[in-house]
Each structure stands twice: as structure tokens, then as C-alpha cells.
């Protein structure tokens, strides 16, 4: 007996029919925190599961047309495939063991299909990464493996920290896996207080909060931390589980850090290679390999067109406040969570009601 589950990208260019052996479900699944997974996707971690056979079209059940996908080699034996239009990381292939994998966030449903069993390559994060926020899942403590394959005694305790460089007090670097996109953020400044923005859902739920309050009538600079500080030093970061983020990335949850555009410095932005303030609106000033996907007429997502890493999210009413995909930050400077720069808001996951698995949201909010 076989179970078929639809997998798709956000724009609908790629809709796959994923086949599983019914008797094998739910499949044990490990979340990978390696540097390749983080920097090639922009996500804090990545979760793929194997499926039977080769990827086929949902409509025809025939082999898919790979012309609609871009392949990127994160290693000589591993290729990750993302949508040419919306950048969703859908599938990956291994030439070593000749197996195909599907991104869990791209599945139409994960409940009953996937059973989360562990974290791997936690050592690459140098601070535990998002594994610290997913330590208990479905009332089970989740093992945290230093590397993979797992070796005896190769686990790391909650709260583990590796050795990082002395983080620069002035700049924190970020980059995608292929290094086509490379930038830094700077500490909050007077200019950081100039943007105005409505509140994000993970601060105030959009379906239950009065719209008059969501609009931020007092013009609070909520992205700067500590809140209401004369001299803020950090930026707000948090999780989003909305269906758009999930389908655009292929990840069940997306992590964003909110940073004013004036504090984002793009490297290699001029012919002489000097860093410049990033400009996402002027086509002549946009980074060469940064590709835009409009998930709605007023909402824009940016990704690397070479490796597919999610980079930025911004809206027409919030052009000067940019959401940065946190998996890009240089873990060697301050760990992958960059807690010397980011203040993580974990009391709520944005758009929790749209999560593909409620247990994922519950694990983050109740983490210890």
C-alpha cells in the first residue's frame, strides 16, 4: 500500500506527487542544522524526508519537468532543487545512496507523515541554534546530535556553546551558501528610529487585535531592543508559521530579524567593491544575484538566484524596515542565533493558526 501526498511551491509552477510506503509512516525525521543547510536556504535548520521512487507531477503522475527548477550542489553528492520563480526548496537528491528527499514544509500535510526524532549537526551552530527552541516535541525530549552519522556519546546538552570569534561591536556579517549575496548589519543608530511600521503578527495576532492598534498609532519602534531604550543595541527576531512563508521556503517555520534598511550594508555593491547601503527598489542599485518574488502585489521576497537562499522580506508600506532571514548570519561571529545582536521573541509564533503542525508551534512557545 502507498500513500500519496501533494508537495508544491508557492507560485504553483511545481506541484509534485510524493509517494510513501504506508506501512513506514510516520517516517522518522531529523532536523539538520549544518552550515550548508542554513546558508543555502536562509533557514535556521532544514528538514527533508525520503520518499519512494522519483519526483512525479501531481497532475500527470509522470516524471517532473526539471526546467522549472534550479539545481544547486551543496556538496559533490547532494543537489537541492528550488523553484525558478518563487525559490521554494522542494526536493533534494543524493547520488551516494540514490535517494530523493522532499522538504517537509512543502508537503500539503505533515501530520501522520513525519515524526520528529532528533537534531543533527548542532555543533555547526556554535550556540545550539534553533535546536534550543525545539528541545521538547510532542512531550518528548529530542536528542541533539553534534554531527551525523551519529556516534556514541555524540550528543550536546541544552545550553551548549561552542567557541566563537569575538563579535564585532560594529557589524555582523551574513551570506548565502554560494556567497553571491553578502552583506552586514550595523548597530542601531538614530536613523534606525526613522521608519514607521504596523506591528507584526507575532507581537499582536492580526485576527484578534483591533486594526487600530495593529497600525501602531503611537509609532513605537518595536524592532529596536530594549524597547523604548534611548540607546538600543539589538533587533527583534522571531518565528513565522504563515502558509506563505512555509510554501515560499519549504520550511515549516521561517525566522526573521527586523532591521532598518539604513543598517544593512551590501558588499560588492560598486565597481570598486566598496560596501553600500542596500537599495531594493531601484533596479539599477539592486545586488546582481538578488531575485525578487512578489508573494502578493504589495509583499516582496528576495532570494539568491544561484543557491536559492531566502534573504529578505519587505512590503510597500514598510520599505525602510527589512526582514532578514536569520539563517544567513555568520555563526562564527556570534553563533547562529546571534544573541549579541538579536532579541528573540518566543512568546508567540507569527500566524500560528496557519501552521502545518500545531506541535511545532507549541514546541517553540513552550521551550525551556
Coordinates of C-alpha atoms in Angstrom, one line a residue:
X1 CA 0.0 0.0 0.0
X2 CA 1.2 3.5 -0.8
X3 CA 0.3 6.9 0.5
X4 CA 0.5 9.9 -1.8
X5 CA 0.9 13.5 -0.5
X6 CA 1.0 16.6 -2.6
X7 CA 4.0 18.9 -2.4
X8 CA 4.1 22.3 -4.0
X9 CA 5.9 25.6 -4.3
X10 CA 4.1 28.9 -3.5
X11 CA 3.6 30.1 -7.1
X12 CA 2.2 26.7 -8.2
X13 CA 4.8 26.2 -11.0
X14 CA 5.8 22.9 -9.4
X15 CA 3.2 20.6 -7.9
X16 CA 4.5 17.1 -7.1
X17 CA 3.0 13.8 -6.2
X18 CA 5.1 12.3 -3.3
X19 CA 4.9 8.6 -2.7
X20 CA 5.4 6.9 0.7
X21 CA 5.1 3.3 1.8
X22 CA 2.0 3.4 4.0
X23 CA 3.5 0.9 6.4
X24 CA 6.5 3.1 7.0
X25 CA 4.5 6.1 8.2
X26 CA 5.1 8.2 10.1
X27 CA 8.7 8.5 8.9
X28 CA 11.3 9.3 11.4
X29 CA 12.7 12.7 10.6
X30 CA 15.8 14.6 11.7
X31 CA 16.2 18.4 11.5
X32 CA 19.6 19.4 10.1
X33 CA 21.4 22.5 11.5
X34 CA 24.6 22.2 9.3
X35 CA 26.1 25.3 7.8
X36 CA 25.2 24.1 4.3
X37 CA 21.5 23.8 5.1
X38 CA 21.4 27.1 6.9
X39 CA 23.2 29.2 4.3
X40 CA 21.8 27.5 1.2
X41 CA 18.2 28.1 2.4
X42 CA 18.4 31.1 4.7
X43 CA 16.5 28.9 7.3
X44 CA 17.8 28.2 10.8
X45 CA 17.6 24.5 10.1
X46 CA 16.3 22.2 7.4
X47 CA 14.0 19.1 7.4
X48 CA 13.8 16.7 4.5
X49 CA 12.4 13.2 4.4
X50 CA 13.0 10.4 1.8
X51 CA 10.2 9.2 -0.5
X52 CA 9.8 6.3 -2.9
X53 CA 10.8 6.5 -6.5
X54 CA 11.5 9.7 -8.4
X55 CA 9.6 13.0 -8.2
X56 CA 6.5 13.0 -10.4
X57 CA 3.9 15.6 -11.4
X58 CA 0.7 15.7 -9.3
X59 CA -1.4 16.2 -12.4
X60 CA 0.1 13.6 -14.7
X61 CA 2.0 11.3 -12.4
X62 CA 4.8 11.4 -14.9
X63 CA 8.4 12.5 -14.1
X64 CA 8.5 16.2 -13.4
X65 CA 10.0 18.8 -15.8
X66 CA 13.2 19.9 -14.2
X67 CA 13.2 23.0 -16.4
X68 CA 11.0 24.6 -13.7
X69 CA 13.6 24.0 -11.0
X70 CA 17.1 25.2 -10.4
X71 CA 19.6 22.7 -9.0
X72 CA 22.3 23.7 -6.6
X73 CA 25.1 21.4 -5.4
X74 CA 25.8 21.9 -1.7
X75 CA 28.3 19.1 -1.9
X76 CA 29.6 16.8 -4.7
X77 CA 26.9 14.2 -3.8
X78 CA 24.0 16.4 -2.8
X79 CA 21.8 18.6 -5.1
X80 CA 19.0 20.8 -3.8
X81 CA 16.3 21.9 -6.2
X82 CA 14.3 25.1 -5.8
X83 CA 11.6 26.8 -7.9
X84 CA 12.8 29.1 -10.6
X85 CA 10.1 31.7 -9.8
X86 CA 9.3 31.7 -6.1
X87 CA 12.5 29.9 -4.7
X88 CA 10.8 27.2 -2.7
X89 CA 13.3 24.5 -1.8
X90 CA 11.2 21.4 -2.8
X91 CA 13.4 18.3 -3.2
X92 CA 17.0 17.1 -2.8
X93 CA 18.8 14.2 -4.2
X94 CA 21.8 12.1 -3.1
X95 CA 24.0 10.4 -5.6
X96 CA 25.7 8.5 -2.9
X97 CA 22.7 6.4 -1.9
X98 CA 20.4 7.3 -4.8
X99 CA 17.6 8.6 -2.8
X100 CA 15.2 11.5 -3.3
X101 CA 14.1 13.7 -0.4
X102 CA 11.2 16.2 -0.1
X103 CA 11.2 19.3 2.1
X104 CA 8.7 18.8 4.9
X105 CA 7.3 22.4 4.7
X106 CA 6.3 21.9 1.1
X107 CA 4.1 18.9 1.9
X108 CA 0.3 19.5 1.9
X109 CA 0.2 17.8 5.2
X110 CA 2.9 16.7 7.7
X111 CA 0.7 15.2 10.4
X112 CA 0.8 11.4 10.3
X113 CA 3.6 11.6 7.7
X114 CA 6.6 12.9 9.7
X115 CA 7.7 12.1 13.2
X116 CA 10.5 14.4 14.5
X117 CA 13.2 12.3 16.2
X118 CA 16.3 14.4 16.5
X119 CA 18.6 17.3 15.7
X120 CA 21.8 16.8 13.8
X121 CA 24.9 18.9 13.2
X122 CA 24.1 21.1 16.1
X123 CA 27.8 21.6 16.5
X124 CA 27.9 23.8 13.4
X125 CA 25.6 26.4 15.0
X126 CA 28.2 27.2 17.8
X127 CA 25.3 28.1 20.1
X128 CA 22.7 25.4 19.7
X129 CA 20.8 27.3 17.1
X130 CA 17.0 26.7 16.8
X131 CA 17.6 23.3 18.5
X132 CA 17.4 25.2 21.8
X133 CA 13.9 26.3 20.8
X134 CA 12.8 22.8 19.8
X135 CA 14.1 20.8 22.7
X136 CA 10.8 19.1 23.5
X137 CA 8.4 18.0 20.8
X138 CA 5.1 16.2 21.4
X139 CA 6.1 15.8 25.1
X140 CA 9.3 14.0 24.1
X141 CA 12.8 15.3 24.7
X142 CA 14.6 15.5 21.4
X143 CA 18.2 14.3 21.2
X144 CA 20.7 16.9 20.0
X145 CA 23.5 15.2 18.0
X146 CA 26.7 17.0 17.4
X147 CA 27.2 15.6 13.9
X148 CA 25.9 12.9 11.5
X149 CA 26.1 10.0 11.3
X150 CA 25.5 9.7 15.0
X151 CA 28.4 8.3 17.1
X152 CA 28.3 7.0 20.6
X153 CA 28.4 9.9 23.1
X154 CA 27.9 12.4 20.3
X155 CA 25.1 14.5 21.8
X156 CA 25.2 18.1 23.1
X157 CA 23.3 19.3 26.1
X158 CA 20.7 22.1 26.0
X159 CA 22.5 25.4 26.5
X160 CA 25.7 24.2 24.9
X161 CA 28.0 26.8 23.5
X162 CA 30.9 26.4 21.1
X163 CA 33.9 28.8 20.6
X164 CA 33.0 31.8 18.5
X165 CA 35.1 34.8 17.4
X166 CA 34.9 38.0 19.4
X167 CA 31.8 39.5 17.7
X168 CA 32.4 42.9 16.1
X169 CA 30.7 45.6 18.1
X170 CA 30.0 47.5 14.9
X171 CA 29.0 44.9 12.3
X172 CA 27.6 41.4 11.9
X173 CA 28.1 39.7 8.6
X174 CA 25.6 37.5 6.7
X175 CA 25.9 35.5 3.4
X176 CA 24.3 32.8 1.3
X177 CA 26.0 29.5 0.6
X178 CA 27.3 30.4 -2.8
X179 CA 28.4 33.9 -1.5
X180 CA 26.7 35.7 -4.3
X181 CA 24.8 37.6 -1.6
X182 CA 26.9 39.0 1.1
X183 CA 26.1 41.9 3.5
X184 CA 26.4 43.1 7.1
X185 CA 24.2 44.8 9.6
X186 CA 25.3 47.6 11.8
X187 CA 24.2 48.5 15.4
X188 CA 21.1 50.6 15.8
X189 CA 21.6 54.3 15.1
X190 CA 19.5 57.5 15.1
X191 CA 18.4 56.6 11.5
X192 CA 17.1 53.2 12.8
X193 CA 14.3 55.1 14.5
X194 CA 13.1 56.8 11.3
X195 CA 10.9 54.0 9.8
X196 CA 7.3 53.5 10.8
X197 CA 5.6 50.2 10.7
X198 CA 2.4 48.3 11.8
X199 CA 3.0 45.5 14.3
X200 CA 3.9 42.0 13.0
X201 CA 1.6 39.1 13.9
X202 CA 4.0 37.5 16.4
X203 CA 3.7 40.6 18.6
X204 CA 0.0 41.0 18.2
X205 CA -2.3 38.4 16.4
X206 CA -3.8 40.0 13.3
X207 CA -7.1 38.1 13.6
X208 CA -7.9 39.2 17.1
X209 CA -6.2 42.5 17.7
X210 CA -8.2 45.7 16.8
X211 CA -6.9 47.1 13.5
X212 CA -6.5 50.5 15.1
X213 CA -3.9 49.0 17.4
X214 CA -2.2 46.9 14.7
X215 CA -1.4 50.1 12.8
X216 CA 0.9 51.2 15.6
X217 CA -0.8 54.5 16.3
X218 CA 1.9 55.6 18.8
X219 CA 4.6 54.9 16.2
X220 CA 6.5 52.5 18.6
X221 CA 9.9 51.5 17.2
X222 CA 9.2 47.8 18.1
X223 CA 12.1 46.4 16.0
X224 CA 14.6 48.1 18.3
X225 CA 15.6 46.4 21.6
X226 CA 15.4 47.0 24.5
X227 CA 12.0 48.6 23.9
X228 CA 11.9 52.4 24.4
X229 CA 15.6 52.5 25.1
X230 CA 17.5 55.7 24.3
X231 CA 20.4 53.6 23.1
X232 CA 19.0 50.3 21.7
X233 CA 21.6 47.6 20.8
X234 CA 19.6 44.7 19.4
X235 CA 17.0 44.0 16.8
X236 CA 13.8 42.0 17.2
X237 CA 13.7 38.4 15.8
X238 CA 11.0 35.7 15.8
X239 CA 9.3 32.9 14.1
X240 CA 6.5 32.9 11.5
X241 CA 4.3 29.9 10.5
X242 CA 2.2 31.5 7.9
X243 CA 1.3 29.4 4.9
X244 CA 3.1 31.9 2.5
X245 CA 6.4 31.7 4.4
X246 CA 6.1 27.9 4.5
X247 CA 5.3 27.5 0.8
X248 CA 7.9 30.1 -0.3
X249 CA 10.7 28.4 1.7
X250 CA 9.7 24.8 2.0
X251 CA 10.3 25.1 5.8
X252 CA 7.6 24.7 8.4
X253 CA 8.6 27.9 10.2
X254 CA 10.6 30.9 9.0
X255 CA 12.8 33.1 11.3
X256 CA 13.0 36.8 10.6
X257 CA 15.1 39.6 12.1
X258 CA 13.7 43.1 11.5
X259 CA 16.5 45.6 10.6
X260 CA 16.1 49.1 9.1
X261 CA 17.4 49.4 5.6
X262 CA 19.9 52.1 6.7
X263 CA 21.6 49.4 8.9
X264 CA 22.1 46.9 6.0
X265 CA 25.3 47.3 4.1
X266 CA 25.7 45.3 0.9
X267 CA 29.3 44.1 0.0
X268 CA 30.4 44.4 -3.6
X269 CA 27.8 46.9 -4.5
X270 CA 30.0 49.2 -6.5
X271 CA 32.6 48.6 -9.3
X272 CA 35.4 49.1 -6.9
X273 CA 33.9 46.6 -4.4
X274 CA 33.1 49.2 -1.7
X275 CA 30.2 48.4 0.6
X276 CA 27.0 50.5 0.0
X277 CA 23.6 50.9 1.7
X278 CA 21.3 48.3 0.1
X279 CA 18.5 49.5 -2.2
X280 CA 15.8 47.0 -3.1
X281 CA 13.6 49.4 -5.1
X282 CA 15.9 51.0 -7.6
X283 CA 16.6 48.3 -10.2
X284 CA 20.0 49.8 -11.1
X285 CA 21.2 49.5 -7.5
X286 CA 20.0 46.1 -6.6
X287 CA 22.5 43.3 -5.9
X288 CA 23.2 41.3 -9.1
X289 CA 22.0 37.9 -7.9
X290 CA 19.2 39.0 -5.6
X291 CA 15.9 38.0 -7.3
X292 CA 12.5 39.3 -6.2
X293 CA 9.3 37.2 -5.9
X294 CA 6.1 39.1 -5.2
X295 CA 4.1 36.8 -2.9
X296 CA 1.3 39.4 -3.2
X297 CA 1.1 42.7 -5.1
X298 CA 2.5 44.6 -2.1
X299 CA 4.7 41.9 -0.4
X300 CA 8.1 41.2 -1.8
X301 CA 10.5 38.4 -1.0
X302 CA 14.1 38.3 -2.1
X303 CA 16.4 35.3 -2.7
X304 CA 19.7 34.3 -4.2
X305 CA 19.1 33.1 -7.8
X306 CA 22.1 30.8 -7.6
X307 CA 21.7 28.8 -4.4
X308 CA 18.0 29.7 -3.6
X309 CA 18.6 31.1 -0.1
X310 CA 15.8 33.2 1.3
X311 CA 17.3 36.7 2.0
X312 CA 14.8 39.5 2.6
X313 CA 11.1 40.2 3.0
X314 CA 9.6 43.7 2.8
X315 CA 6.3 45.4 1.9
X316 CA 5.3 48.6 0.1
X317 CA 4.2 50.1 3.4
X318 CA 7.4 49.1 5.1
X319 CA 10.1 49.8 2.6
X320 CA 12.7 51.0 5.1
X321 CA 12.3 48.2 7.5
X322 CA 13.5 44.9 6.1
X323 CA 13.0 41.3 7.5
X324 CA 16.2 39.3 7.2
X325 CA 16.2 35.5 7.0
X326 CA 18.3 34.7 10.1
X327 CA 19.9 31.5 8.8
X328 CA 22.3 33.7 6.8
X329 CA 24.1 35.3 9.8
X330 CA 27.7 34.4 10.3
X331 CA 27.7 31.8 13.1
X332 CA 31.4 32.1 13.6
X333 CA 31.0 35.7 14.9
X334 CA 28.2 35.2 17.4
X335 CA 26.6 31.8 17.0
X336 CA 23.7 31.2 14.6
X337 CA 21.1 32.8 16.8
X338 CA 23.3 35.9 17.1
X339 CA 22.0 36.7 20.5
X340 CA 24.6 39.5 20.9
X341 CA 22.6 41.3 18.1
X342 CA 19.1 39.8 18.1
X343 CA 16.4 39.7 20.8
X344 CA 14.3 36.6 20.1
X345 CA 10.6 36.9 20.8
X346 CA 9.3 33.4 21.6
X347 CA 6.0 34.1 23.4
X348 CA 4.1 33.7 20.1
X349 CA 4.9 32.3 16.6
X350 CA 3.5 34.5 13.9
X351 CA 0.3 33.2 12.2
X352 CA 0.4 30.2 14.5
X353 CA -3.1 29.3 13.3
X354 CA -1.8 28.5 9.8
X355 CA 0.9 26.2 11.0
X356 CA 1.1 22.8 9.2
X357 CA 1.7 21.1 12.6
X358 CA 0.5 22.7 15.8
X359 CA 3.1 20.7 17.7
X360 CA 5.9 22.7 16.0
X361 CA 4.4 26.0 17.3
X362 CA 3.7 24.6 20.7
X363 CA 7.3 23.4 21.0
X364 CA 8.7 26.8 20.3
X365 CA 6.4 28.7 22.6
X366 CA 6.8 26.3 25.5
X367 CA 10.6 25.8 25.0
X368 CA 12.7 25.6 28.2

